[in-house]
mmCIF file of C-alpha atoms in Angstrom:
data_model
loop_
_atom_site.group_PDB
_atom_site.id
_atom_site.type_symbol
_atom_site.label_atom_id
_atom_site.label_comp_id
_atom_site.label_asym_id
_atom_site.label_seq_id
_atom_site.Cartn_x
_atom_site.Cartn_y
_atom_site.Cartn_z
ATOM 1 C CA UNK A 1 -7.993 10.666 11.591
ATOM 2 C CA UNK A 2 -6.978 7.051 11.497
ATOM 3 C CA UNK A 3 -3.303 6.238 11.840
ATOM 4 C CA UNK A 4 -0.847 3.355 12.109
ATOM 5 C CA UNK A 5 2.385 3.350 14.078
ATOM 6 C CA UNK A 6 5.117 0.762 13.575
ATOM 7 C CA UNK A 7 8.230 0.089 15.567
ATOM 8 C CA UNK A 8 11.259 1.984 14.421
ATOM 9 C CA UNK A 9 13.702 0.176 12.192
ATOM 10 C CA UNK A 10 15.900 -1.047 10.876
ATOM 11 C CA UNK A 11 15.768 -4.465 12.499
ATOM 12 C CA UNK A 12 18.679 -6.846 12.022
ATOM 13 C CA UNK A 13 18.482 -10.482 13.083
ATOM 14 C CA UNK A 14 20.365 -13.706 12.527
ATOM 15 C CA UNK A 15 18.829 -16.546 10.579
ATOM 16 C CA UNK A 16 16.449 -18.712 12.655
ATOM 17 C CA UNK A 17 15.852 -15.936 15.195
ATOM 18 C CA UNK A 18 12.367 -15.030 16.436
ATOM 19 C CA UNK A 19 10.838 -11.949 14.878
ATOM 20 C CA UNK A 20 8.373 -9.425 16.276
ATOM 21 C CA UNK A 21 7.489 -6.185 14.521
ATOM 22 C CA UNK A 22 5.126 -4.058 16.586
ATOM 23 C CA UNK A 23 2.158 -2.275 15.066
ATOM 24 C CA UNK A 24 -0.501 -0.216 16.819
ATOM 25 C CA UNK A 25 -3.365 1.701 15.295
ATOM 26 C CA UNK A 26 -5.793 4.493 16.037
ATOM 27 C CA UNK A 27 -9.157 4.191 14.340
ATOM 28 C CA UNK A 28 -12.866 4.701 14.578
ATOM 29 C CA UNK A 29 -14.516 1.318 14.884
ATOM 30 C CA UNK A 30 -12.782 -1.906 13.988
ATOM 31 C CA UNK A 31 -11.117 -1.670 10.584
ATOM 32 C CA UNK A 32 -9.560 -4.573 8.718
ATOM 33 C CA UNK A 33 -5.829 -4.815 9.333
ATOM 34 C CA UNK A 34 -3.058 -5.875 6.978
ATOM 35 C CA UNK A 35 0.628 -6.594 6.730
ATOM 36 C CA UNK A 36 2.263 -5.920 3.374
ATOM 37 C CA UNK A 37 5.843 -6.752 2.403
ATOM 38 C CA UNK A 38 8.032 -4.887 -0.084
ATOM 39 C CA UNK A 39 11.113 -6.571 -1.488
ATOM 40 C CA UNK A 40 13.877 -4.389 -2.973
ATOM 41 C CA UNK A 41 12.801 -2.704 -6.186
ATOM 42 C CA UNK A 42 9.295 -4.134 -6.076
ATOM 43 C CA UNK A 43 5.749 -3.081 -5.207
ATOM 44 C CA UNK A 44 3.761 -4.220 -2.186
ATOM 45 C CA UNK A 45 2.649 -7.808 -1.652
ATOM 46 C CA UNK A 46 -0.090 -8.723 0.777
ATOM 47 C CA UNK A 47 1.391 -10.911 3.501
ATOM 48 C CA UNK A 48 -1.623 -11.458 5.734
ATOM 49 C CA UNK A 49 -4.799 -9.825 6.973
ATOM 50 C CA UNK A 50 -7.395 -9.948 9.737
ATOM 51 C CA UNK A 51 -10.872 -8.528 9.405
ATOM 52 C CA UNK A 52 -12.218 -8.577 12.962
ATOM 53 C CA UNK A 53 -11.137 -8.633 16.569
ATOM 54 C CA UNK A 54 -9.297 -11.781 17.729
ATOM 55 C CA UNK A 55 -8.782 -12.961 14.144
ATOM 56 C CA UNK A 56 -5.334 -14.364 13.431
ATOM 57 C CA UNK A 57 -3.895 -13.869 9.978
ATOM 58 C CA UNK A 58 -1.109 -16.181 8.849
ATOM 59 C CA UNK A 59 1.004 -16.829 5.771
ATOM 60 C CA UNK A 60 4.484 -18.204 5.008
ATOM 61 C CA UNK A 61 5.186 -18.751 8.711
ATOM 62 C CA UNK A 62 4.210 -15.190 9.636
ATOM 63 C CA UNK A 63 1.236 -14.495 11.853
ATOM 64 C CA UNK A 64 -0.495 -11.547 13.489
ATOM 65 C CA UNK A 65 -3.494 -11.358 15.821
ATOM 66 C CA UNK A 66 -6.016 -8.504 15.810
ATOM 67 C CA UNK A 67 -6.111 -7.231 19.412
ATOM 68 C CA UNK A 68 -8.815 -4.618 19.919
ATOM 69 C CA UNK A 69 -8.038 -4.223 23.627
ATOM 70 C CA UNK A 70 -4.538 -3.015 22.869
ATOM 71 C CA UNK A 71 -5.301 -1.742 19.324
ATOM 72 C CA UNK A 72 -2.390 -3.795 18.063
ATOM 73 C CA UNK A 73 -1.541 -6.122 15.190
ATOM 74 C CA UNK A 74 2.020 -7.272 15.848
ATOM 75 C CA UNK A 75 3.767 -9.385 13.206
ATOM 76 C CA UNK A 76 5.622 -12.509 14.384
ATOM 77 C CA UNK A 77 7.628 -15.341 12.891
ATOM 78 C CA UNK A 78 9.243 -18.123 14.818
ATOM 79 C CA UNK A 79 12.324 -18.659 12.655
ATOM 80 C CA UNK A 80 13.337 -16.087 10.061
ATOM 81 C CA UNK A 81 15.274 -16.759 6.873
ATOM 82 C CA UNK A 82 17.597 -14.598 4.801
ATOM 83 C CA UNK A 83 14.844 -14.452 2.156
ATOM 84 C CA UNK A 84 12.586 -12.627 4.653
ATOM 85 C CA UNK A 85 14.770 -9.523 4.327
ATOM 86 C CA UNK A 86 12.431 -6.769 3.131
ATOM 87 C CA UNK A 87 10.422 -3.770 4.312
ATOM 88 C CA UNK A 88 7.228 -4.612 6.178
ATOM 89 C CA UNK A 89 4.217 -2.288 6.310
ATOM 90 C CA UNK A 90 1.277 -2.466 8.671
ATOM 91 C CA UNK A 91 -1.938 -0.932 7.323
ATOM 92 C CA UNK A 92 -5.614 -0.470 8.114
ATOM 93 C CA UNK A 93 -8.534 -0.185 5.713
ATOM 94 C CA UNK A 94 -10.506 3.015 6.036
ATOM 95 C CA UNK A 95 -13.891 3.330 4.414
ATOM 96 C CA UNK A 96 -15.797 6.574 3.883
ATOM 97 C CA UNK A 97 -19.178 4.886 3.989
ATOM 98 C CA UNK A 98 -19.709 4.639 0.256
ATOM 99 C CA UNK A 99 -19.876 0.958 -0.658
ATOM 100 C CA UNK A 100 -16.501 -0.133 -1.931
ATOM 101 C CA UNK A 101 -14.881 3.246 -1.343
ATOM 102 C CA UNK A 102 -11.842 2.587 0.742
ATOM 103 C CA UNK A 103 -8.239 3.456 1.221
ATOM 104 C CA UNK A 104 -5.339 1.921 3.065
ATOM 105 C CA UNK A 105 -3.595 3.894 5.785
ATOM 106 C CA UNK A 106 -0.005 2.692 6.166
ATOM 107 C CA UNK A 107 2.602 2.832 8.864
ATOM 108 C CA UNK A 108 6.044 4.145 7.994
ATOM 109 C CA UNK A 109 7.474 0.670 7.372
ATOM 110 C CA UNK A 110 10.096 -1.429 9.152
ATOM 111 C CA UNK A 111 13.187 -2.557 7.278
ATOM 112 C CA UNK A 112 14.208 -6.096 8.235
ATOM 113 C CA UNK A 113 17.605 -7.576 7.451
ATOM 114 C CA UNK A 114 18.385 -11.223 8.173
ATOM 115 C CA UNK A 115 22.023 -12.246 8.297
ATOM 116 C CA UNK A 116 23.076 -15.834 7.560
ATOM 117 C CA UNK B 1 -3.812 -14.440 -14.675
ATOM 118 C CA UNK B 2 -1.997 -11.132 -15.058
ATOM 119 C CA UNK B 3 -1.617 -9.049 -11.962
ATOM 120 C CA UNK B 4 -1.607 -5.284 -11.765
ATOM 121 C CA UNK B 5 0.723 -3.758 -14.337
ATOM 122 C CA UNK B 6 2.145 -0.243 -14.470
ATOM 123 C CA UNK B 7 4.091 1.756 -17.016
ATOM 124 C CA UNK B 8 6.633 3.118 -17.360
ATOM 125 C CA UNK B 9 8.935 1.524 -14.794
ATOM 126 C CA UNK B 10 11.091 4.603 -14.387
ATOM 127 C CA UNK B 11 10.698 8.200 -15.459
ATOM 128 C CA UNK B 12 12.845 11.302 -15.166
ATOM 129 C CA UNK B 13 11.318 14.757 -15.533
ATOM 130 C CA UNK B 14 12.307 18.316 -14.748
ATOM 131 C CA UNK B 15 10.507 20.807 -12.539
ATOM 132 C CA UNK B 16 7.416 22.329 -14.117
ATOM 133 C CA UNK B 17 6.847 19.490 -16.553
ATOM 134 C CA UNK B 18 3.815 17.244 -16.670
ATOM 135 C CA UNK B 19 3.745 13.454 -16.379
ATOM 136 C CA UNK B 20 1.264 10.649 -17.060
ATOM 137 C CA UNK B 21 1.522 7.254 -15.413
ATOM 138 C CA UNK B 22 -0.528 4.241 -16.463
ATOM 139 C CA UNK B 23 -2.046 1.260 -14.680
ATOM 140 C CA UNK B 24 -3.904 -1.847 -15.763
ATOM 141 C CA UNK B 25 -5.794 -3.565 -12.948
ATOM 142 C CA UNK B 26 -5.790 -7.237 -12.147
ATOM 143 C CA UNK B 27 -8.191 -9.223 -14.306
ATOM 144 C CA UNK B 28 -11.734 -8.951 -12.991
ATOM 145 C CA UNK B 29 -11.031 -5.867 -10.889
ATOM 146 C CA UNK B 30 -13.001 -2.701 -11.533
ATOM 147 C CA UNK B 31 -11.610 -0.282 -8.958
ATOM 148 C CA UNK B 32 -8.206 1.375 -9.063
ATOM 149 C CA UNK B 33 -6.404 3.340 -6.368
ATOM 150 C CA UNK B 34 -3.181 5.351 -6.607
ATOM 151 C CA UNK B 35 -0.620 5.824 -3.853
ATOM 152 C CA UNK B 36 2.534 7.901 -3.540
ATOM 153 C CA UNK B 37 5.467 6.379 -1.648
ATOM 154 C CA UNK B 38 8.271 8.787 -0.845
ATOM 155 C CA UNK B 39 11.670 7.300 -0.099
ATOM 156 C CA UNK B 40 11.725 5.630 3.307
ATOM 157 C CA UNK B 41 8.022 6.262 3.929
ATOM 158 C CA UNK B 42 4.793 4.324 3.783
ATOM 159 C CA UNK B 43 2.468 4.806 0.803
ATOM 160 C CA UNK B 44 0.058 7.740 0.925
ATOM 161 C CA UNK B 45 -3.376 7.499 -0.714
ATOM 162 C CA UNK B 46 -3.913 9.848 -3.660
ATOM 163 C CA UNK B 47 -7.325 8.844 -5.025
ATOM 164 C CA UNK B 48 -9.574 5.978 -6.081
ATOM 165 C CA UNK B 49 -11.498 5.464 -9.324
ATOM 166 C CA UNK B 50 -14.599 3.395 -9.900
ATOM 167 C CA UNK B 51 -16.919 3.413 -12.910
ATOM 168 C CA UNK B 52 -14.730 6.090 -14.510
ATOM 169 C CA UNK B 53 -15.272 8.532 -11.652
ATOM 170 C CA UNK B 54 -13.104 9.672 -8.765
ATOM 171 C CA UNK B 55 -14.785 8.156 -5.736
ATOM 172 C CA UNK B 56 -12.423 9.174 -2.961
ATOM 173 C CA UNK B 57 -9.467 11.513 -2.674
ATOM 174 C CA UNK B 58 -6.610 11.945 -0.243
ATOM 175 C CA UNK B 59 -4.805 15.133 0.749
ATOM 176 C CA UNK B 60 -3.128 15.896 -2.534
ATOM 177 C CA UNK B 61 -3.319 19.159 -4.507
ATOM 178 C CA UNK B 62 -5.284 19.563 -7.716
ATOM 179 C CA UNK B 63 -2.053 19.163 -9.675
ATOM 180 C CA UNK B 64 -2.719 15.457 -9.208
ATOM 181 C CA UNK B 65 -5.536 14.224 -11.409
ATOM 182 C CA UNK B 66 -6.619 10.941 -12.843
ATOM 183 C CA UNK B 67 -8.795 9.106 -15.233
ATOM 184 C CA UNK B 68 -10.326 5.676 -15.570
ATOM 185 C CA UNK B 69 -11.199 4.144 -18.910
ATOM 186 C CA UNK B 70 -14.095 1.812 -19.791
ATOM 187 C CA UNK B 71 -11.708 -1.175 -19.644
ATOM 188 C CA UNK B 72 -10.954 -0.167 -15.989
ATOM 189 C CA UNK B 73 -7.368 0.884 -16.710
ATOM 190 C CA UNK B 74 -6.317 4.191 -15.215
ATOM 191 C CA UNK B 75 -3.962 7.117 -15.600
ATOM 192 C CA UNK B 76 -2.411 9.403 -13.026
ATOM 193 C CA UNK B 77 -1.456 12.872 -14.237
ATOM 194 C CA UNK B 78 0.727 15.287 -12.334
ATOM 195 C CA UNK B 79 1.107 18.873 -13.573
ATOM 196 C CA UNK B 80 3.726 21.480 -12.707
ATOM 197 C CA UNK B 81 6.074 18.937 -11.199
ATOM 198 C CA UNK B 82 7.957 19.811 -8.034
ATOM 199 C CA UNK B 83 11.107 18.228 -6.659
ATOM 200 C CA UNK B 84 8.958 16.835 -3.834
ATOM 201 C CA UNK B 85 6.918 14.811 -6.309
ATOM 202 C CA UNK B 86 9.849 12.432 -6.702
ATOM 203 C CA UNK B 87 8.540 9.109 -5.392
ATOM 204 C CA UNK B 88 7.393 5.619 -6.233
ATOM 205 C CA UNK B 89 3.826 5.739 -7.514
ATOM 206 C CA UNK B 90 1.839 2.618 -6.814
ATOM 207 C CA UNK B 91 -1.391 1.482 -8.371
ATOM 208 C CA UNK B 92 -3.685 -0.954 -6.589
ATOM 209 C CA UNK B 93 -6.823 -2.703 -7.775
ATOM 210 C CA UNK B 94 -9.754 -4.214 -5.948
ATOM 211 C CA UNK B 95 -12.376 -6.753 -6.846
ATOM 212 C CA UNK B 96 -15.888 -5.634 -6.107
ATOM 213 C CA UNK B 97 -16.536 -9.020 -4.566
ATOM 214 C CA UNK B 98 -13.495 -8.947 -2.298
ATOM 215 C CA UNK B 99 -13.324 -5.395 -1.088
ATOM 216 C CA UNK B 100 -10.879 -6.058 1.721
ATOM 217 C CA UNK B 101 -7.805 -6.858 -0.339
ATOM 218 C CA UNK B 102 -5.960 -4.401 -2.563
ATOM 219 C CA UNK B 103 -3.463 -5.851 -5.040
ATOM 220 C CA UNK B 104 -0.513 -3.646 -5.895
ATOM 221 C CA UNK B 105 1.498 -3.204 -9.039
ATOM 222 C CA UNK B 106 5.300 -2.871 -9.119
ATOM 223 C CA UNK B 107 5.141 0.905 -9.247
ATOM 224 C CA UNK B 108 6.581 3.702 -11.363
ATOM 225 C CA UNK B 109 9.674 5.436 -10.018
ATOM 226 C CA UNK B 110 9.416 9.171 -10.821
ATOM 227 C CA UNK B 111 12.454 11.378 -10.418
ATOM 228 C CA UNK B 112 12.040 15.141 -10.738
ATOM 229 C CA UNK B 113 15.230 17.113 -11.334
#
């Protein structure tokens, strides 16, 4: 079946550092890819998405490029802030062929802590 | 515009009991999915409801069941609770016109003692 693998956490960085969180996937075809963020005590918020190969999703300074050659969707940010501290989940959309029927397959999550 | 809402926020039950969790989708959304997120793990898909019917199901036992109402709100029922059912239960809704993006609620934290 389809699966998503994220880099092991936790990740601890200093403010203004460069961030990369690796994500690779195994899937049939070319599914839409997502990054969700979960702040402490909250549900998931969509951070960005890409729906086809070579698409770049971006939001709030974060970006990720859909690379079909390497089956990857790595999350990057040039200068992180303390407020970026959260758990980040990479996910792919899996459809069973019925129009609209879909589910998200998530990675295990990467906890990010930014120190001032 | 209200987002996805869930109730209750927290719940404590004992083994063998039954629980019902509730979800109201984002305005204009007609499809609801439920996910289970164990501590330190990514969410796992339980099932999806559309037009009051279960359209897709993940690898969860029959103890997990659901329902969708005509106003698109949904319930998740879990019978014969086990300690391993302790988790954050997330509801997500989708707009039929934007099928790529699922919007999540804040979740219900279930603790089984």
